[in-house]
PDB file of C-alpha atoms in Angstrom:
ATOM      1  CA  MET A   1     -92.130   4.927  18.864  1.00 58.00           C
ATOM      2  CA  THR A   2     -93.274   7.545  20.869  1.00 68.00           C
ATOM      3  CA  ALA A   3     -91.940   6.071  23.945  1.00 63.00           C
ATOM      4  CA  ARG A   4     -88.575   5.809  22.325  1.00 65.00           C
ATOM      5  CA  LEU A   5     -88.546   9.701  21.588  1.00 62.00           C
ATOM      6  CA  VAL A   6     -89.717   9.988  25.311  1.00 61.00           C
ATOM      7  CA  LEU A   7     -86.623   8.009  26.500  1.00 60.00           C
ATOM      8  CA  TYR A   8     -84.141  10.070  24.029  1.00 64.00           C
ATOM      9  CA  GLY A   9     -85.508  13.285  25.645  1.00 64.00           C
ATOM     10  CA  ILE A  10     -84.695  11.865  29.089  1.00 71.00           C
ATOM     11  CA  LEU A  11     -81.681  10.709  28.185  1.00 62.00           C
ATOM     12  CA  ALA A  12     -80.591  14.203  26.808  1.00 61.00           C
ATOM     13  CA  ALA A  13     -81.699  16.068  29.530  1.00 62.00           C
ATOM     14  CA  VAL A  14     -79.819  14.084  31.878  1.00 60.00           C
ATOM     15  CA  MET A  15     -76.482  14.665  29.852  1.00 62.00           C
ATOM     16  CA  ALA A  16     -77.381  18.555  29.552  1.00 59.00           C
ATOM     17  CA  VAL A  17     -77.882  18.821  33.334  1.00 59.00           C
ATOM     18  CA  SER A  18     -74.693  16.569  33.858  1.00 59.00           C
ATOM     19  CA  TRP A  19     -72.760  18.708  31.370  1.00 66.00           C
ATOM     20  CA  ALA A  20     -74.076  22.216  33.278  1.00 53.00           C
ATOM     21  CA  SER A  21     -73.215  20.674  36.588  1.00 52.00           C
ATOM     22  CA  SER A  22     -69.665  19.824  35.724  1.00 54.00           C
ATOM     23  CA  CYS A  23     -69.048  23.448  34.029  1.00 48.00           C
ATOM     24  CA  VAL A  24     -70.172  24.837  37.391  1.00 52.00           C
ATOM     25  CA  ILE A  25     -67.905  22.525  39.597  1.00 53.00           C
ATOM     26  CA  TYR A  26     -64.974  23.686  37.206  1.00 45.00           C
ATOM     27  CA  ARG A  27     -65.991  27.246  37.281  1.00 51.00           C
ATOM     28  CA  ALA A  28     -66.428  27.086  41.064  1.00 45.00           C
ATOM     29  CA  ALA A  29     -63.044  24.833  41.571  1.00 46.00           C
ATOM     30  CA  GLU A  30     -61.179  27.954  39.130  1.00 47.00           C
ATOM     31  CA  ILE A  31     -62.746  30.811  41.256  1.00 49.00           C
ATOM     32  CA  GLY A  32     -61.900  29.175  44.401  1.00 52.00           C
ATOM     33  CA  ASP A  33     -58.470  28.623  43.351  1.00 57.00           C
ATOM     34  CA  LEU A  34     -57.954  32.832  42.374  1.00 60.00           C
ATOM     35  CA  VAL A  35     -59.378  33.645  46.160  1.00 62.00           C
ATOM     36  CA  ALA A  36     -58.766  30.957  48.494  1.00 74.00           C
ATOM     37  CA  PRO A  37     -55.603  31.658  51.254  1.00 78.00           C
ATOM     38  CA  LEU A  38     -52.198  30.296  49.590  1.00 86.00           C
ATOM     39  CA  ASP A  39     -49.807  28.503  51.589  1.00 88.00           C
ATOM     40  CA  ILE A  40     -46.471  29.873  52.602  1.00 86.00           C
ATOM     41  CA  ILE A  41     -43.658  29.078  50.098  1.00 85.00           C
ATOM     42  CA  GLU A  42     -40.804  26.666  51.212  1.00 88.00           C
ATOM     43  CA  SER A  43     -37.703  27.942  48.956  1.00 87.00           C
ATOM     44  CA  GLY A  44     -35.016  25.639  50.365  1.00 89.00           C
ATOM     45  CA  ASN A  45     -31.758  27.131  50.142  1.00 91.00           C
ATOM     46  CA  LEU A  46     -31.985  29.905  47.897  1.00 96.00           C
ATOM     47  CA  ALA A  47     -34.636  30.546  44.986  1.00 97.00           C
ATOM     48  CA  ALA A  48     -36.099  32.919  42.849  1.00 98.00           C
ATOM     49  CA  VAL A  49     -39.512  33.825  41.234  1.00 98.00           C
ATOM     50  CA  VAL A  50     -39.639  36.627  38.218  1.00 98.00           C
ATOM     51  CA  VAL A  51     -43.212  37.915  39.894  1.00 98.00           C
ATOM     52  CA  GLY A  52     -43.623  40.456  37.263  1.00 98.00           C
ATOM     53  CA  SER A  53     -41.431  40.358  33.883  1.00 97.00           C
ATOM     54  CA  GLY A  54     -42.729  43.637  32.204  1.00 95.00           C
ATOM     55  CA  ASN A  55     -41.685  47.271  32.359  1.00 93.00           C
ATOM     56  CA  GLY A  56     -43.161  50.399  32.961  1.00 90.00           C
ATOM     57  CA  PHE A  57     -45.638  50.233  30.345  1.00 90.00           C
ATOM     58  CA  GLU A  58     -48.656  48.413  30.638  1.00 91.00           C
ATOM     59  CA  ASN A  59     -49.217  44.908  29.625  1.00 92.00           C
ATOM     60  CA  PRO A  60     -51.717  42.612  31.200  1.00 92.00           C
ATOM     61  CA  GLU A  61     -49.789  39.689  30.044  1.00 94.00           C
ATOM     62  CA  ARG A  62     -46.285  41.197  31.927  1.00 96.00           C
ATOM     63  CA  MET A  63     -46.568  42.545  35.187  1.00 97.00           C
ATOM     64  CA  GLY A  64     -44.518  45.488  36.210  1.00 97.00           C
ATOM     65  CA  PRO A  65     -40.762  44.681  37.365  1.00 98.00           C
ATOM     66  CA  SER A  66     -40.681  42.496  40.384  1.00 98.00           C
ATOM     67  CA  ILE A  67     -38.671  39.717  41.565  1.00 99.00           C
ATOM     68  CA  ALA A  68     -39.248  37.453  44.723  1.00 98.00           C
ATOM     69  CA  ILE A  69     -36.233  36.074  46.391  1.00 98.00           C
ATOM     70  CA  GLY A  70     -36.963  33.293  49.055  1.00 97.00           C
ATOM     71  CA  TRP A  71     -34.977  30.842  51.016  1.00 97.00           C
ATOM     72  CA  ASP A  72     -36.734  28.441  53.575  1.00 95.00           C
ATOM     73  CA  GLN A  73     -39.938  30.204  54.331  1.00 95.00           C
ATOM     74  CA  ARG A  74     -38.585  33.555  54.018  1.00 96.00           C
ATOM     75  CA  MET A  75     -39.020  36.134  51.333  1.00 97.00           C
ATOM     76  CA  LEU A  76     -38.052  39.702  50.004  1.00 98.00           C
ATOM     77  CA  ILE A  77     -39.215  41.491  46.941  1.00 98.00           C
ATOM     78  CA  VAL A  78     -36.952  43.428  44.762  1.00 99.00           C
ATOM     79  CA  ASP A  79     -38.904  46.109  43.450  1.00 99.00           C
ATOM     80  CA  ALA A  80     -42.520  46.590  43.224  1.00 98.00           C
ATOM     81  CA  GLY A  81     -43.778  47.255  39.845  1.00 98.00           C
ATOM     82  CA  ARG A  82     -47.507  47.696  38.702  1.00 97.00           C
ATOM     83  CA  GLY A  83     -50.241  44.751  39.576  1.00 97.00           C
ATOM     84  CA  VAL A  84     -47.750  43.168  42.063  1.00 98.00           C
ATOM     85  CA  SER A  85     -50.150  41.855  44.057  1.00 96.00           C
ATOM     86  CA  GLU A  86     -52.052  40.008  41.294  1.00 96.00           C
ATOM     87  CA  ALA A  87     -48.623  38.960  39.936  1.00 97.00           C
ATOM     88  CA  LEU A  88     -47.586  37.562  43.332  1.00 97.00           C
ATOM     89  CA  ARG A  89     -50.965  35.499  43.240  1.00 96.00           C
ATOM     90  CA  THR A  90     -50.323  34.259  39.732  1.00 95.00           C
ATOM     91  CA  SER A  91     -46.956  33.084  41.319  1.00 96.00           C
ATOM     92  CA  ARG A  92     -48.818  31.193  44.092  1.00 95.00           C
ATOM     93  CA  ILE A  93     -46.975  33.312  46.622  1.00 96.00           C
ATOM     94  CA  PRO A  94     -48.888  34.809  49.543  1.00 94.00           C
ATOM     95  CA  LEU A  95     -48.759  38.532  49.769  1.00 92.00           C
ATOM     96  CA  ALA A  96     -48.030  38.684  53.618  1.00 90.00           C
ATOM     97  CA  GLN A  97     -45.058  36.511  53.162  1.00 94.00           C
ATOM     98  CA  ALA A  98     -42.978  39.233  51.630  1.00 93.00           C
ATOM     99  CA  GLU A  99     -41.589  40.755  54.602  1.00 94.00           C
ATOM    100  CA  ALA A 100     -39.474  43.743  52.668  1.00 98.00           C
ATOM    101  CA  VAL A 101     -38.712  45.310  49.713  1.00 99.00           C
ATOM    102  CA  LEU A 102     -35.521  46.148  48.226  1.00 99.00           C
ATOM    103  CA  LEU A 103     -35.635  48.888  45.625  1.00 99.00           C
ATOM    104  CA  THR A 104     -33.703  49.474  42.632  1.00 99.00           C
ATOM    105  CA  SER A 105     -33.939  53.080  42.097  1.00 98.00           C
ATOM    106  CA  LEU A 106     -37.032  55.320  42.786  1.00 98.00           C
ATOM    107  CA  LEU A 107     -38.247  55.469  39.055  1.00 97.00           C
ATOM    108  CA  PRO A 108     -42.048  54.817  39.307  1.00 97.00           C
ATOM    109  CA  GLU A 109     -41.862  51.764  37.334  1.00 97.00           C
ATOM    110  CA  ASN A 110     -40.438  50.034  40.549  1.00 98.00           C
ATOM    111  CA  THR A 111     -42.473  51.754  43.022  1.00 99.00           C
ATOM    112  CA  VAL A 112     -45.967  51.953  41.849  1.00 98.00           C
ATOM    113  CA  GLY A 113     -46.908  48.519  43.484  1.00 98.00           C
ATOM    114  CA  LEU A 114     -45.881  49.856  47.221  1.00 98.00           C
ATOM    115  CA  ASP A 115     -49.442  50.669  48.335  1.00 96.00           C
ATOM    116  CA  ASP A 116     -51.169  47.805  46.630  1.00 96.00           C
ATOM    117  CA  LEU A 117     -48.537  45.056  48.521  1.00 97.00           C
ATOM    118  CA  LEU A 118     -49.333  46.679  51.871  1.00 97.00           C
ATOM    119  CA  LEU A 119     -52.552  47.417  51.548  1.00 96.00           C
ATOM    120  CA  THR A 120     -53.892  44.320  49.671  1.00 95.00           C
ATOM    121  CA  GLY A 121     -51.566  42.139  51.934  1.00 94.00           C
ATOM    122  CA  TRP A 122     -52.748  43.807  55.129  1.00 95.00           C
ATOM    123  CA  ARG A 123     -56.299  42.143  54.394  1.00 91.00           C
ATOM    124  CA  GLN A 124     -54.471  38.675  54.736  1.00 86.00           C
ATOM    125  CA  PRO A 125     -53.710  39.938  57.312  1.00 87.00           C
ATOM    126  CA  ARG A 126     -50.043  40.769  57.758  1.00 90.00           C
ATOM    127  CA  GLU A 127     -49.365  41.620  61.534  1.00 92.00           C
ATOM    128  CA  GLN A 128     -45.756  43.254  60.762  1.00 92.00           C
ATOM    129  CA  SER A 129     -44.710  46.328  59.103  1.00 96.00           C
ATOM    130  CA  LEU A 130     -43.726  46.024  55.606  1.00 97.00           C
ATOM    131  CA  ARG A 131     -40.291  47.397  55.211  1.00 98.00           C
ATOM    132  CA  VAL A 132     -38.458  48.931  52.493  1.00 99.00           C
ATOM    133  CA  TYR A 133     -34.609  49.640  51.456  1.00 99.00           C
ATOM    134  CA  GLY A 134     -33.764  51.715  48.548  1.00 99.00           C
ATOM    135  CA  PRO A 135     -31.667  54.870  47.900  1.00 98.00           C
ATOM    136  CA  PRO A 136     -32.131  57.708  49.397  1.00 98.00           C
ATOM    137  CA  GLY A 137     -35.863  59.191  48.851  1.00 99.00           C
ATOM    138  CA  THR A 138     -37.228  55.989  49.966  1.00 99.00           C
ATOM    139  CA  ARG A 139     -37.910  56.838  53.529  1.00 99.00           C
ATOM    140  CA  ALA A 140     -39.917  59.990  52.248  1.00 99.00           C
ATOM    141  CA  LEU A 141     -41.755  57.899  49.465  1.00 99.00           C
ATOM    142  CA  CYS A 142     -43.132  55.521  52.232  1.00 99.00           C
ATOM    143  CA  GLU A 143     -43.927  58.312  54.566  1.00 98.00           C
ATOM    144  CA  ALA A 144     -45.815  60.124  51.859  1.00 98.00           C
ATOM    145  CA  ILE A 145     -47.652  56.585  50.797  1.00 98.00           C
ATOM    146  CA  LEU A 146     -48.997  56.490  54.275  1.00 98.00           C
ATOM    147  CA  GLN A 147     -49.797  59.833  54.624  1.00 98.00           C
ATOM    148  CA  GLY A 148     -51.783  59.820  51.311  1.00 97.00           C
ATOM    149  CA  HIS A 149     -53.870  56.603  52.547  1.00 98.00           C
ATOM    150  CA  ALA A 150     -54.198  57.911  56.148  1.00 98.00           C
ATOM    151  CA  ILE A 151     -57.802  58.278  56.054  1.00 98.00           C
ATOM    152  CA  GLY A 152     -58.803  55.071  54.037  1.00 97.00           C
ATOM    153  CA  ILE A 153     -56.588  53.128  56.546  1.00 97.00           C
ATOM    154  CA  GLU A 154     -57.984  54.281  59.692  1.00 97.00           C
ATOM    155  CA  ALA A 155     -61.251  53.547  58.441  1.00 97.00           C
ATOM    156  CA  GLU A 156     -60.543  49.948  57.073  1.00 96.00           C
ATOM    157  CA  GLY A 157     -58.534  48.950  60.242  1.00 96.00           C
ATOM    158  CA  ARG A 158     -61.613  50.153  62.680  1.00 96.00           C
ATOM    159  CA  SER A 159     -64.388  48.707  60.655  1.00 96.00           C
ATOM    160  CA  ARG A 160     -62.565  45.217  59.902  1.00 94.00           C
ATOM    161  CA  GLY A 161     -60.575  45.094  62.931  1.00 95.00           C
ATOM    162  CA  LEU A 162     -57.255  44.702  61.426  1.00 96.00           C
ATOM    163  CA  PRO A 163     -53.929  44.799  62.995  1.00 95.00           C
ATOM    164  CA  ALA A 164     -52.746  48.131  63.096  1.00 95.00           C
ATOM    165  CA  GLY A 165     -49.058  47.085  62.579  1.00 94.00           C
ATOM    166  CA  GLY A 166     -49.854  45.627  59.258  1.00 95.00           C
ATOM    167  CA  ALA A 167     -50.616  48.928  57.414  1.00 96.00           C
ATOM    168  CA  VAL A 168     -46.880  50.337  58.201  1.00 97.00           C
ATOM    169  CA  LEU A 169     -44.632  50.866  55.475  1.00 98.00           C
ATOM    170  CA  THR A 170     -41.328  51.570  57.305  1.00 98.00           C
ATOM    171  CA  GLY A 171     -38.758  52.801  54.506  1.00 98.00           C
ATOM    172  CA  PHE A 172     -34.880  53.079  55.049  1.00 99.00           C
ATOM    173  CA  ASP A 173     -32.454  54.984  52.817  1.00 99.00           C
ATOM    174  CA  VAL A 174     -29.197  52.642  52.250  1.00 98.00           C
ATOM    175  CA  GLU A 175     -26.199  53.623  50.544  1.00 97.00           C
ATOM    176  CA  PRO A 176     -23.925  51.187  48.139  1.00 98.00           C
ATOM    177  CA  GLY A 177     -22.031  48.914  50.331  1.00 98.00           C
ATOM    178  CA  PHE A 178     -25.025  48.451  52.636  1.00 98.00           C
ATOM    179  CA  SER A 179     -25.320  44.788  53.734  1.00 98.00           C
ATOM    180  CA  VAL A 180     -26.965  42.704  56.270  1.00 97.00           C
ATOM    181  CA  GLU A 181     -27.598  38.904  56.769  1.00 97.00           C
ATOM    182  CA  LEU A 182     -30.913  37.366  57.656  1.00 96.00           C
ATOM    183  CA  ASP A 183     -31.091  33.833  58.745  1.00 95.00           C
ATOM    184  CA  GLY A 184     -28.024  32.694  56.378  1.00 96.00           C
ATOM    185  CA  LEU A 185     -29.049  35.066  53.519  1.00 98.00           C
ATOM    186  CA  ALA A 186     -26.098  37.832  52.814  1.00 98.00           C
ATOM    187  CA  ILE A 187     -27.461  40.676  50.935  1.00 99.00           C
ATOM    188  CA  GLU A 188     -25.277  43.589  49.423  1.00 99.00           C
ATOM    189  CA  ALA A 189     -26.431  46.636  47.562  1.00 99.00           C
ATOM    190  CA  PHE A 190     -24.034  47.862  44.741  1.00 99.00           C
ATOM    191  CA  ASP A 191     -23.992  51.291  43.171  1.00 98.00           C
ATOM    192  CA  LEU A 192     -24.894  51.437  39.657  1.00 98.00           C
ATOM    193  CA  PRO A 193     -23.902  54.708  38.845  1.00 97.00           C
ATOM    194  CA  GLY A 194     -24.618  56.972  35.668  1.00 95.00           C
ATOM    195  CA  GLY A 195     -28.258  57.712  35.169  1.00 95.00           C
ATOM    196  CA  PRO A 196     -30.677  60.107  36.018  1.00 96.00           C
ATOM    197  CA  THR A 197     -31.188  58.925  39.755  1.00 97.00           C
ATOM    198  CA  PRO A 198     -29.606  56.900  42.268  1.00 98.00           C
ATOM    199  CA  ALA A 199     -29.586  53.352  41.647  1.00 98.00           C
ATOM    200  CA  LEU A 200     -28.782  49.979  43.137  1.00 98.00           C
ATOM    201  CA  GLY A 201     -28.102  46.372  42.526  1.00 99.00           C
ATOM    202  CA  TRP A 202     -28.783  43.792  44.955  1.00 99.00           C
ATOM    203  CA  ARG A 203     -26.684  40.593  45.379  1.00 99.00           C
ATOM    204  CA  PHE A 204     -27.721  37.813  47.374  1.00 98.00           C
ATOM    205  CA  GLU A 205     -25.627  34.745  48.613  1.00 98.00           C
ATOM    206  CA  ARG A 206     -26.651  31.792  50.713  1.00 96.00           C
ATOM    207  CA  GLN A 207     -24.611  28.213  51.345  1.00 93.00           C
ATOM    208  CA  GLY A 208     -22.700  28.873  48.074  1.00 93.00           C
ATOM    209  CA  GLN A 209     -25.436  29.838  45.794  1.00 95.00           C
ATOM    210  CA  SER A 210     -25.842  33.284  44.481  1.00 97.00           C
ATOM    211  CA  MET A 211     -27.965  36.056  42.659  1.00 98.00           C
ATOM    212  CA  PHE A 212     -27.741  39.367  41.602  1.00 99.00           C
ATOM    213  CA  VAL A 213     -30.737  41.766  40.342  1.00 99.00           C
ATOM    214  CA  ALA A 214     -30.051  44.980  38.199  1.00 97.00           C
ATOM    215  CA  GLY A 215     -32.923  46.981  37.949  1.00 90.00           C
ATOM    216  CA  ALA A 216     -31.018  50.005  36.036  1.00 91.00           C
ATOM    217  CA  GLY A 217     -29.377  49.251  32.333  1.00 92.00           C
ATOM    218  CA  TRP A 218     -27.071  52.011  32.452  1.00 95.00           C
ATOM    219  CA  ALA A 219     -23.904  50.953  34.547  1.00 95.00           C
ATOM    220  CA  PRO A 220     -22.636  47.872  32.556  1.00 96.00           C
ATOM    221  CA  GLU A 221     -19.322  47.469  34.031  1.00 97.00           C
ATOM    222  CA  ALA A 222     -20.554  48.113  37.571  1.00 98.00           C
ATOM    223  CA  VAL A 223     -23.160  45.033  36.878  1.00 98.00           C
ATOM    224  CA  VAL A 224     -19.676  43.434  35.629  1.00 98.00           C
ATOM    225  CA  SER A 225     -18.181  43.648  38.641  1.00 98.00           C
ATOM    226  CA  ALA A 226     -20.679  43.520  41.317  1.00 99.00           C
ATOM    227  CA  ALA A 227     -22.438  40.040  39.576  1.00 99.00           C
ATOM    228  CA  LYS A 228     -19.116  38.520  39.061  1.00 98.00           C
ATOM    229  CA  ASP A 229     -19.535  34.743  38.931  1.00 98.00           C
ATOM    230  CA  VAL A 230     -22.947  34.620  40.173  1.00 97.00           C
ATOM    231  CA  ASP A 231     -25.233  31.950  39.685  1.00 96.00           C
ATOM    232  CA  TYR A 232     -27.968  33.710  38.044  1.00 98.00           C
ATOM    233  CA  LEU A 233     -28.090  37.411  36.714  1.00 98.00           C
ATOM    234  CA  PHE A 234     -31.509  39.460  36.319  1.00 99.00           C
ATOM    235  CA  HIS A 235     -31.198  41.872  33.962  1.00 98.00           C
ATOM    236  CA  GLU A 236     -33.162  43.940  31.322  1.00 97.00           C
ATOM    237  CA  ALA A 237     -33.013  43.998  27.603  1.00 94.00           C
ATOM    238  CA  VAL A 238     -34.272  46.587  25.396  1.00 92.00           C
ATOM    239  CA  ILE A 239     -34.382  46.399  21.359  1.00 87.00           C
ATOM    240  CA  ILE A 240     -33.114  49.682  20.256  1.00 77.00           C
ATOM    241  CA  PRO A 241     -32.587  50.167  16.267  1.00 68.00           C
ATOM    242  CA  PRO A 242     -30.028  52.587  15.265  1.00 64.00           C
ATOM    243  CA  ALA A 243     -31.800  55.795  13.990  1.00 58.00           C
ATOM    244  CA  GLU A 244     -30.846  55.169  10.079  1.00 61.00           C
ATOM    245  CA  ASP A 245     -32.263  51.535  10.523  1.00 58.00           C
ATOM    246  CA  ALA A 246     -35.690  53.191  11.826  1.00 55.00           C
ATOM    247  CA  GLU A 247     -35.916  55.646   8.912  1.00 54.00           C
ATOM    248  CA  GLU A 248     -34.980  52.939   6.248  1.00 57.00           C
ATOM    249  CA  ALA A 249     -37.700  50.530   7.862  1.00 55.00           C
ATOM    250  CA  GLY A 250     -40.343  53.347   7.635  1.00 55.00           C
ATOM    251  CA  ILE A 251     -40.499  53.369  11.676  1.00 59.00           C
ATOM    252  CA  LEU A 252     -41.177  57.227  12.410  1.00 56.00           C
ATOM    253  CA  ILE A 253     -39.294  57.616  15.899  1.00 68.00           C
ATOM    254  CA  ASP A 254     -37.436  60.666  17.066  1.00 71.00           C
ATOM    255  CA  PRO A 255     -33.636  60.096  16.407  1.00 69.00           C
ATOM    256  CA  GLU A 256     -33.387  62.263  20.069  1.00 75.00           C
ATOM    257  CA  LEU A 257     -35.648  59.545  21.630  1.00 75.00           C
ATOM    258  CA  LEU A 258     -33.478  56.784  20.393  1.00 70.00           C
ATOM    259  CA  ARG A 259     -30.425  58.135  21.965  1.00 78.00           C
ATOM    260  CA  MET A 260     -32.220  58.619  25.304  1.00 80.00           C
ATOM    261  CA  GLU A 261     -33.526  54.797  25.509  1.00 80.00           C
ATOM    262  CA  ALA A 262     -29.881  54.046  24.297  1.00 78.00           C
ATOM    263  CA  ALA A 263     -28.301  56.136  27.278  1.00 84.00           C
ATOM    264  CA  LEU A 264     -30.888  54.652  29.885  1.00 88.00           C
ATOM    265  CA  HIS A 265     -30.996  50.791  28.711  1.00 91.00           C
ATOM    266  CA  THR A 266     -29.019  48.155  27.837  1.00 94.00           C
ATOM    267  CA  ASN A 267     -29.415  47.015  24.193  1.00 93.00           C
ATOM    268  CA  ILE A 268     -30.223  43.564  23.759  1.00 94.00           C
ATOM    269  CA  LEU A 269     -26.974  43.169  21.563  1.00 95.00           C
ATOM    270  CA  ASP A 270     -24.958  44.058  24.467  1.00 96.00           C
ATOM    271  CA  VAL A 271     -26.727  42.172  27.640  1.00 98.00           C
ATOM    272  CA  GLY A 272     -24.968  39.052  26.385  1.00 98.00           C
ATOM    273  CA  GLY A 273     -21.802  40.458  26.627  1.00 98.00           C
ATOM    274  CA  ILE A 274     -22.155  41.715  30.352  1.00 98.00           C
ATOM    275  CA  ALA A 275     -23.278  38.258  31.452  1.00 99.00           C
ATOM    276  CA  SER A 276     -20.475  36.675  29.997  1.00 99.00           C
ATOM    277  CA  ARG A 277     -17.614  39.244  31.611  1.00 99.00           C
ATOM    278  CA  ALA A 278     -19.292  38.917  34.846  1.00 99.00           C
ATOM    279  CA  ASN A 279     -18.938  34.818  34.313  1.00 98.00           C
ATOM    280  CA  ALA A 280     -22.434  34.623  35.363  1.00 98.00           C
ATOM    281  CA  GLY A 281     -23.740  30.728  35.442  1.00 97.00           C
ATOM    282  CA  ALA A 282     -27.263  31.914  33.587  1.00 97.00           C
ATOM    283  CA  LEU A 283     -28.737  35.087  32.638  1.00 98.00           C
ATOM    284  CA  VAL A 284     -32.316  35.799  33.154  1.00 98.00           C
ATOM    285  CA  LEU A 285     -33.813  38.404  30.983  1.00 98.00           C
ATOM    286  CA  PHE A 286     -36.788  40.617  32.312  1.00 97.00           C
ATOM    287  CA  ARG A 287     -37.969  44.382  31.766  1.00 96.00           C
ATOM    288  CA  MET A 288     -38.032  43.425  27.999  1.00 93.00           C
ATOM    289  CA  LYS A 289     -39.257  46.207  25.960  1.00 89.00           C
ATOM    290  CA  PRO A 290     -40.784  45.527  23.227  1.00 86.00           C
ATOM    291  CA  PRO A 291     -41.837  42.047  24.889  1.00 87.00           C
ATOM    292  CA  PRO A 292     -40.848  39.291  22.457  1.00 84.00           C
ATOM    293  CA  PHE A 293     -43.301  37.472  20.197  1.00 77.00           C
ATOM    294  CA  TYR A 294     -41.100  34.547  20.597  1.00 80.00           C
ATOM    295  CA  ASP A 295     -38.307  33.637  22.700  1.00 89.00           C
ATOM    296  CA  PHE A 296     -35.955  32.564  19.955  1.00 88.00           C
ATOM    297  CA  GLN A 297     -36.074  36.119  18.758  1.00 87.00           C
ATOM    298  CA  VAL A 298     -34.404  36.906  21.789  1.00 93.00           C
ATOM    299  CA  THR A 299     -32.151  33.865  22.203  1.00 95.00           C
ATOM    300  CA  ALA A 300     -30.382  34.170  18.871  1.00 95.00           C
ATOM    301  CA  THR A 301     -29.370  37.174  19.344  1.00 95.00           C
ATOM    302  CA  VAL A 302     -28.293  37.315  22.801  1.00 97.00           C
ATOM    303  CA  ARG A 303     -26.551  33.626  22.069  1.00 97.00           C
ATOM    304  CA  LYS A 304     -24.102  35.420  20.079  1.00 97.00           C
ATOM    305  CA  THR A 305     -21.913  36.799  23.228  1.00 98.00           C
ATOM    306  CA  TYR A 306     -23.153  34.722  25.969  1.00 98.00           C
ATOM    307  CA  SER A 307     -22.816  30.741  26.027  1.00 97.00           C
ATOM    308  CA  GLY A 308     -24.429  30.202  29.683  1.00 96.00           C
ATOM    309  CA  ASP A 309     -27.938  29.173  30.628  1.00 96.00           C
ATOM    310  CA  LEU A 310     -30.260  31.949  28.936  1.00 97.00           C
ATOM    311  CA  VAL A 311     -33.962  32.493  30.608  1.00 97.00           C
ATOM    312  CA  VAL A 312     -36.745  34.596  28.568  1.00 97.00           C
ATOM    313  CA  SER A 313     -38.760  35.025  31.632  1.00 97.00           C
ATOM    314  CA  SER A 314     -42.289  35.473  31.806  1.00 96.00           C
ATOM    315  CA  ASP A 315     -44.360  36.203  34.819  1.00 97.00           C
ATOM    316  CA  GLY A 316     -44.657  33.286  37.371  1.00 96.00           C
ATOM    317  CA  GLU A 317     -40.999  31.770  36.005  1.00 96.00           C
ATOM    318  CA  GLU A 318     -39.264  30.122  38.962  1.00 96.00           C
ATOM    319  CA  ILE A 319     -35.626  30.169  39.465  1.00 94.00           C
ATOM    320  CA  THR A 320     -33.387  27.870  41.650  1.00 86.00           C
ATOM    321  CA  PRO A 321     -29.458  28.358  41.105  1.00 75.00           C
ATOM    322  CA  PRO A 322     -27.946  25.324  39.392  1.00 60.00           C
ATOM    323  CA  ARG A 323     -24.347  25.205  40.515  1.00 46.00           C
ATOM    324  CA  LEU A 324     -23.175  24.038  43.943  1.00 40.00           C
TER     325      LEU A 324
END
């Protein structure tokens, strides 16, 4: 009897050690996956990733607005919202692969991640400057970011032997109509007027595939024109209840605040109509406020005015144009 108990004890100890070892190995693999170098993304003809699907409000499940546009082994970022470095990591995109940022406006929700993207990516290391294209004021913003970090950049580069060129943020002020072609990818900036600050929408075309990213929600007709016949339209959607409905529901919201929100953002009741009039092959919703509890809450509403493909995006959502 005693021998049998000893044997059981040994077996239990072996099982406990094996279980503990398995947990350690699993955790080590998990940690390694979070910090190990990432391979360069191969995007094919044209693809996108919703790096950050959130807006300017804090939300650990939805990082600030950022869309990665990739073709072959090249990549651009449209807007650099909060937590952009972590969001890129979650999307399996190396920070140093992003060669330029295109800003839709200089609202803070689009720019707060610029220094993060620059300086965290520098450690990989990025060897070339990070270029930023946006409305007037972009150049001054980039210069101010570099000035603010000048002491830390000098110390970091000297102590770690990092390439000086990788810590340079080069800003370019562009006007609507600005266009450039990079390895067959045609890029054009469109004016989105009517808001409190200059805003741009960015259109991308390559070999019969196209995408349009609208960062502002205050220029629906301009979006319809600029995004005509695109494969994918990236657009915000905000739930803005009428003041009387909010009052009946017992929600105490300043009616003036609701009016201001309605002037700045696209109501979820209207976004489907915008995509329909643009004849967009698919509508990708991001910058949603408030974030939906369930996708069907959004799709049921948007489907009333839009019949194309609909994506209620999350961080890391991969997008490939379906139409050729």
